[in-house]
Amino acid sequence: MHNECGAFGMSNANKLATLQHELEQLRKENAHLRTELDNLRKKQSPTSLNTLTQFQDLLRSLPVLFFVCDPQCRCLLWNEACHELLGWTEEELKSHPKPLTLLYPDIMDYQAVQMRLEQAERRFYRCLVRSQSGAYRLQKWAYCRLPDGNILGIGYDIAEMDRPATDIVAADLEETRVQLLQQLIGDITHDLKTPLSIINTKVFLLEREPDASRRQIHATAIIEQVRRLTELIDNMMEMVRLDSQTNLKLERCNVHTLLLEIDEGLRNMAEEKRVGINLELNADNPYVRADPKELHRAFMNLIRNAISYTPENGSITVRTRSVNAHLVIMVEDTGIGISEDDIPHIFTRFFRADTARSSYTGGSGLGLSIVKRIIDMHHGEIDVQSAVGIGTTFTIKLASVYRHANAAD
């Protein structure tokens, strides 16, 4: 193995440098072309739009492996070199709601690649990619985030592997795990530091304050920070549990029943903030095959999040509708909104949009990560649209099942 790596090292050093240079050039060209496209669309120039189409065709014909995906990791472009080597066509990946699961069926590989896509570091990583035939190929990929939030990937092939787990990628996988752990420790330290600092200050003042009413103010502040710490720890434990969970207790589940239960459970919280919750449950078929406890937790987190970020006298509307063979659930609020720059990152663990949004609630930064993890486990889709000062709409799509289907089907 060491001899193979040594022989490979020098012969591909120049190739690696060349590909890194090409990646940077393509990123710049894409940004420039997007600006031109915006201008050209305003001018409605057929000739110029033809030029853009030709450029996209050029990308598809590049001899290196090349793809573009959106922030939700849905395929936008998959070039011919990828198709020839791995077998998957661009149409197949575009039509699949979770194309990464085709390429990385192992859960650890899938999570590692997701993390690298989120970080979009311009560094080549070794990974095992499954071809359409079921064979695994050892490849190197690097990613960068484009100005529109989409992710560009460029890579090259090393060799076909006989089995999905090999020593040659063990070091890279271990490095990814270490990075995840380091990031987790850093995020936890940051999130614990603020409430602990406030508690420490309030305890100091409480011990020295003679006035009973002011002592009560300090005591109330301490209780609130303890609540924040408890929520943070509970959410971290929940995230760990979901990461380690491989099997769901699936059964036929009425989503309307879950939403009515959640509405009842969150009614007091909404009334305290003077936020109205409206249910418009219009789906013809509200049944899905799901783990009801996990799905309940996802919807609860999502609606609680909407309440937290909606100012007094605002409103939240929960809608359902049936679209083809899917149940669509929309949670729309009139809250403070999310900036366009922050939207691609809102499902990232411990991420809390801009300063105004994070200080508005002091949340744990894990609520939406938990929601997305649960929806992903159910092979569903979640999307978000938002405008600062107007509000946010989360849309979830789950596969429907027949009303009278057996739970074991």
XYZ file of C-alpha atoms in Angstrom:
409
model
C 0.000 0.000 0.000
C 2.819 2.423 0.904
C 4.619 1.581 -2.378
C 1.405 2.282 -4.307
C 0.954 5.623 -2.572
C 4.609 6.549 -3.117
C 4.461 5.743 -6.805
C 1.273 7.712 -7.103
C 2.557 10.745 -5.158
C 5.079 12.275 -7.575
C 3.191 11.352 -10.723
C 0.103 13.199 -9.546
C 1.658 16.162 -7.733
C 1.626 18.242 -10.907
C -1.886 17.081 -11.735
C -3.077 18.174 -8.287
C -1.546 21.633 -8.668
C -3.041 21.976 -12.146
C -6.503 20.965 -10.966
C -6.354 23.375 -8.041
C -5.483 26.167 -10.478
C -8.312 25.102 -12.804
C -10.742 25.061 -9.877
C -9.876 28.641 -8.948
C -10.141 29.793 -12.569
C -13.515 28.095 -13.001
C -14.817 29.727 -9.832
C -13.811 33.163 -11.109
C -15.239 32.496 -14.559
C -18.525 31.283 -13.092
C -18.863 34.419 -10.930
C -18.144 36.603 -13.947
C -20.601 34.716 -16.121
C -23.363 34.960 -13.532
C -22.947 38.729 -13.493
C -23.082 38.768 -17.279
C -26.142 36.519 -17.235
C -28.033 38.894 -14.942
C -27.232 41.773 -17.270
C -28.054 39.777 -20.371
C -31.415 38.650 -19.020
C -32.356 42.279 -18.570
C -31.371 42.981 -22.167
C -33.043 39.767 -23.387
C -30.147 39.052 -25.771
C -30.601 35.618 -27.451
C -27.045 35.670 -28.791
C -25.512 36.249 -25.366
C -27.696 33.607 -23.746
C -26.437 31.226 -26.402
C -22.903 32.002 -25.230
C -23.803 30.996 -21.669
C -25.355 27.758 -22.906
C -22.167 27.017 -24.819
C -20.132 27.632 -21.663
C -22.298 25.168 -19.712
C -21.820 22.653 -22.516
C -18.065 23.242 -22.246
C -18.145 22.473 -18.525
C -20.006 19.244 -19.226
C -17.312 18.192 -21.709
C -14.300 18.883 -19.459
C -11.983 15.842 -19.198
C -11.802 16.218 -15.399
C -14.624 15.182 -13.043
C -16.856 18.193 -12.525
C -20.234 18.852 -10.896
C -22.351 21.662 -9.410
C -24.956 21.235 -6.673
C -27.236 23.603 -4.758
C -26.947 24.273 -0.985
C -29.271 21.294 -0.337
C -26.831 19.060 -2.283
C -29.206 18.571 -5.227
C -27.451 18.054 -8.538
C -27.432 20.962 -11.001
C -24.642 19.876 -13.363
C -22.832 16.530 -13.796
C -20.333 16.407 -16.626
C -19.669 13.700 -19.173
C -16.423 12.572 -17.515
C -18.389 11.727 -14.335
C -20.981 9.876 -16.392
C -18.397 7.820 -18.299
C -16.481 6.861 -15.162
C -19.321 6.307 -12.675
C -22.248 5.414 -14.929
C -24.788 7.810 -13.409
C -26.291 10.229 -15.929
C -26.950 13.890 -15.210
C -30.694 13.284 -15.586
C -30.638 10.453 -13.023
C -28.864 12.558 -10.421
C -31.003 15.633 -11.080
C -34.197 13.620 -10.639
C -33.043 12.022 -7.374
C -33.920 14.058 -4.223
C -30.768 12.852 -2.422
C -28.147 12.095 -5.124
C -25.315 11.846 -2.590
C -26.886 8.680 -1.186
C -26.316 7.031 -4.587
C -22.642 7.994 -4.622
C -21.935 7.475 -0.901
C -24.258 4.769 0.497
C -22.138 4.379 3.653
C -23.492 6.752 6.320
C -20.022 7.812 7.537
C -18.865 8.623 3.986
C -22.132 10.470 3.330
C -21.780 12.646 6.461
C -18.107 13.337 5.742
C -18.853 14.505 2.207
C -21.782 16.625 3.441
C -19.456 18.347 5.919
C -16.865 19.012 3.208
C -19.526 20.416 0.898
C -20.797 22.713 3.671
C -17.289 23.939 4.391
C -16.472 24.139 0.656
C -12.742 24.095 1.332
C -10.487 24.291 -1.724
C -8.525 21.243 -0.721
C -8.514 17.806 -2.317
C -9.850 14.923 -0.219
C -9.652 11.229 -0.960
C -12.982 9.423 -0.964
C -14.632 6.251 -2.194
C -17.418 6.830 -4.714
C -19.841 4.092 -5.711
C -20.496 3.712 -9.414
C -23.833 2.673 -10.917
C -22.477 -0.867 -11.336
C -21.802 -1.123 -7.598
C -18.006 -0.908 -7.893
C -16.139 1.623 -5.771
C -13.608 4.065 -7.171
C -10.962 5.923 -5.217
C -11.066 9.600 -6.190
C -9.931 13.024 -5.012
C -12.392 15.918 -4.858
C -12.205 19.598 -3.903
C -15.111 22.007 -3.479
C -15.721 25.744 -3.455
C -18.834 27.837 -2.835
C -19.982 30.004 -5.747
C -21.333 33.559 -5.306
C -24.934 32.330 -5.694
C -24.514 29.832 -2.827
C -24.187 26.769 -5.081
C -21.221 24.436 -4.662
C -18.748 23.549 -7.400
C -16.779 20.293 -7.193
C -13.818 19.189 -9.282
C -11.989 15.894 -8.997
C -9.960 13.152 -10.617
C -9.944 9.386 -10.527
C -7.211 7.306 -8.903
C -8.254 3.663 -9.182
C -11.069 1.149 -8.884
C -11.236 -0.524 -5.474
C -12.376 -4.080 -4.784
C -14.209 -3.278 -1.544
C -15.950 -0.265 -0.009
C -13.659 0.019 3.022
C -9.920 0.288 2.352
C -6.924 1.406 4.380
C -6.047 4.090 1.863
C -9.027 6.252 2.896
C -8.973 5.365 6.593
C -6.664 8.273 7.411
C -8.897 10.744 5.559
C -12.016 9.474 7.317
C -10.283 9.700 10.674
C -9.171 13.240 9.851
C -12.779 14.152 9.082
C -13.930 12.694 12.394
C -11.256 14.688 14.227
C -12.349 17.860 12.411
C -15.959 17.210 13.393
C -14.927 16.685 17.013
C -12.768 19.822 17.060
C -15.567 21.864 15.528
C -18.048 20.431 18.032
C -15.801 21.222 21.003
C -15.207 24.761 19.733
C -18.915 25.370 19.182
C -19.875 23.908 22.561
C -17.246 26.007 24.345
C -18.508 29.171 22.658
C -22.164 28.419 23.429
C -21.519 27.463 27.057
C -19.321 30.456 27.760
C -22.004 33.158 27.415
C -24.649 31.778 29.823
C -21.995 30.669 32.324
C -20.467 34.139 32.269
C -23.888 35.719 32.889
C -24.625 33.277 35.725
C -21.267 34.026 37.319
C -21.903 37.789 37.155
C -25.443 37.526 38.497
C -24.352 35.307 41.403
C -21.695 37.879 42.304
C -24.303 40.680 42.260
C -26.909 38.559 44.069
C -24.570 37.956 46.995
C -23.971 41.704 47.379
C -27.425 43.118 46.656
C -29.381 44.168 49.791
C -32.579 45.110 47.975
C -35.029 42.181 47.762
C -36.638 43.254 44.457
C -33.283 43.588 42.715
C -32.179 40.244 44.155
C -35.251 38.720 42.509
C -34.240 40.265 39.154
C -30.784 38.671 39.408
C -32.294 35.333 40.452
C -34.692 35.387 37.465
C -31.768 36.068 35.102
C -29.868 33.084 36.551
C -32.906 30.824 36.064
C -33.178 31.930 32.419
C -29.518 31.148 31.734
C -29.889 27.741 33.383
C -32.834 27.124 31.055
C -30.635 28.042 28.074
C -27.893 25.663 29.234
C -30.415 22.864 29.727
C -31.835 23.416 26.237
C -28.349 23.416 24.713
C -27.345 20.184 26.454
C -30.661 18.491 25.587
C -30.276 19.444 21.925
C -26.670 18.221 21.828
C -27.737 14.884 23.283
C -30.567 14.726 20.752
C -28.170 15.403 17.869
C -25.784 12.689 19.070
C -28.680 10.236 19.350
C -29.887 10.999 15.830
C -26.363 10.664 14.399
C -26.002 7.195 15.905
C -29.519 6.050 15.036
C -29.765 3.889 11.924
C -33.289 2.460 12.175
C -36.596 4.291 12.464
C -39.772 2.783 13.892
C -41.794 3.335 10.765
C -45.576 3.151 10.668
C -48.475 4.781 8.852
C -48.694 8.227 10.395
C -51.344 10.960 10.121
C -49.415 14.242 9.918
C -52.568 16.290 10.579
C -52.926 14.560 13.954
C -49.301 15.398 14.813
C -49.746 19.053 13.838
C -52.910 19.394 15.914
C -51.090 17.942 18.942
C -48.170 20.349 18.435
C -50.539 23.292 18.061
C -52.080 22.407 21.412
C -48.671 21.941 23.056
C -47.249 25.269 21.841
C -50.389 27.348 22.308
C -49.265 28.773 25.675
C -45.828 29.719 24.315
C -47.438 31.498 21.374
C -49.985 33.315 23.552
C -47.248 34.552 25.902
C -45.557 36.164 22.897
C -48.890 37.288 21.448
C -48.215 35.313 18.293
C -51.126 33.677 16.491
C -50.934 30.132 15.075
C -53.237 29.303 12.169
C -53.713 25.782 10.809
C -54.785 25.256 7.199
C -54.673 21.472 6.909
C -55.980 20.978 3.375
C -54.080 17.875 2.233
C -56.349 15.213 0.727
C -54.071 12.500 2.058
C -52.200 13.394 5.289
C -50.672 9.934 5.727
C -46.945 9.190 5.438
C -44.771 6.257 6.415
C -42.704 7.636 9.266
C -41.507 7.366 12.833
C -44.224 9.452 14.554
C -42.051 10.419 17.542
C -39.222 11.695 15.346
C -41.557 13.491 12.955
C -43.365 15.079 15.911
C -39.996 16.315 17.199
C -39.093 17.822 13.806
C -42.389 19.719 13.441
C -42.262 20.815 17.088
C -38.759 22.266 16.617
C -39.742 23.998 13.396
C -42.884 25.656 14.778
C -41.183 26.561 18.056
C -38.408 28.161 16.004
C -41.024 30.193 14.106
C -42.560 31.393 17.384
C -39.142 32.380 18.735
C -38.299 34.543 15.722
C -41.723 36.142 15.262
C -42.250 39.485 17.027
C -45.271 40.323 19.159
C -48.589 40.456 17.253
C -47.096 38.388 14.437
C -48.568 35.192 13.034
C -47.587 31.673 12.009
C -49.500 29.663 9.426
C -49.076 25.897 9.040
C -50.388 24.587 5.714
C -50.594 21.130 4.194
C -51.482 20.034 0.678
C -51.208 16.959 -1.461
C -48.989 17.221 -4.547
C -48.871 14.132 -6.746
C -47.673 11.339 -4.449
C -46.296 13.665 -1.771
C -47.498 15.505 1.306
C -46.252 19.102 1.470
C -46.092 20.863 4.848
C -45.382 24.610 4.965
C -44.601 26.635 8.093
C -44.850 30.332 7.300
C -44.157 33.129 9.794
C -44.157 36.928 9.771
C -40.902 37.014 11.722
C -37.652 38.903 11.397
C -36.512 36.813 8.410
C -33.125 35.429 7.380
C -30.595 37.231 5.217
C -29.810 35.807 1.781
C -26.181 35.189 2.785
C -27.226 33.121 5.797
C -29.836 30.889 4.151
C -27.310 28.310 2.781
C -25.992 27.757 6.334
C -29.093 27.658 8.525
C -29.102 23.848 8.805
C -25.431 23.801 9.853
C -24.954 22.788 13.462
C -24.551 25.643 15.942
C -25.153 28.201 13.207
C -27.349 31.127 14.239
C -27.720 33.547 11.330
C -26.809 37.182 11.928
C -26.202 38.936 15.236
C -29.699 40.392 15.413
C -31.280 36.992 14.847
C -29.092 35.122 17.372
C -29.517 37.747 20.079
C -33.269 37.759 19.460
C -33.730 34.339 21.054
C -30.415 33.051 22.399
C -31.238 29.619 20.981
C -28.874 26.655 20.876
C -28.236 26.756 17.119
C -29.189 23.071 16.839
C -32.971 23.182 16.383
C -32.963 23.402 12.587
C -30.082 20.908 12.331
C -32.241 18.405 14.211
C -35.185 19.134 11.901
C -33.114 18.530 8.770
C -31.533 15.380 10.155
C -34.958 13.883 10.896
C -36.357 14.835 7.485
C -33.261 13.375 5.786
C -33.741 10.133 7.735
C -37.243 9.948 6.253
C -35.859 10.585 2.730
C -37.821 13.820 2.594
C -36.921 17.317 1.441
C -36.822 20.605 3.319
C -36.448 24.012 1.733
C -36.570 27.597 2.988
C -37.504 30.959 1.537
C -37.073 34.143 3.538
C -36.938 37.923 3.358
C -35.520 40.100 6.118
C -38.268 42.018 7.893
C -41.033 40.072 6.127
C -40.816 36.480 7.298
C -39.717 32.929 6.554
C -41.374 29.884 5.003
C -40.077 26.344 5.531
C -41.415 23.705 3.127
C -41.173 19.983 3.846
C -42.048 17.298 1.319
C -42.627 13.672 2.347
C -43.780 10.669 0.328
C -47.451 9.883 0.930
C -48.889 6.424 1.626
C -52.423 5.220 1.032
C -54.870 6.035 3.791
C -55.564 2.362 4.506
C -52.070 0.984 3.826
C -50.664 -1.541 6.266
C -47.984 -0.207 8.590
C -45.635 -2.993 7.557
C -45.924 -2.260 3.831
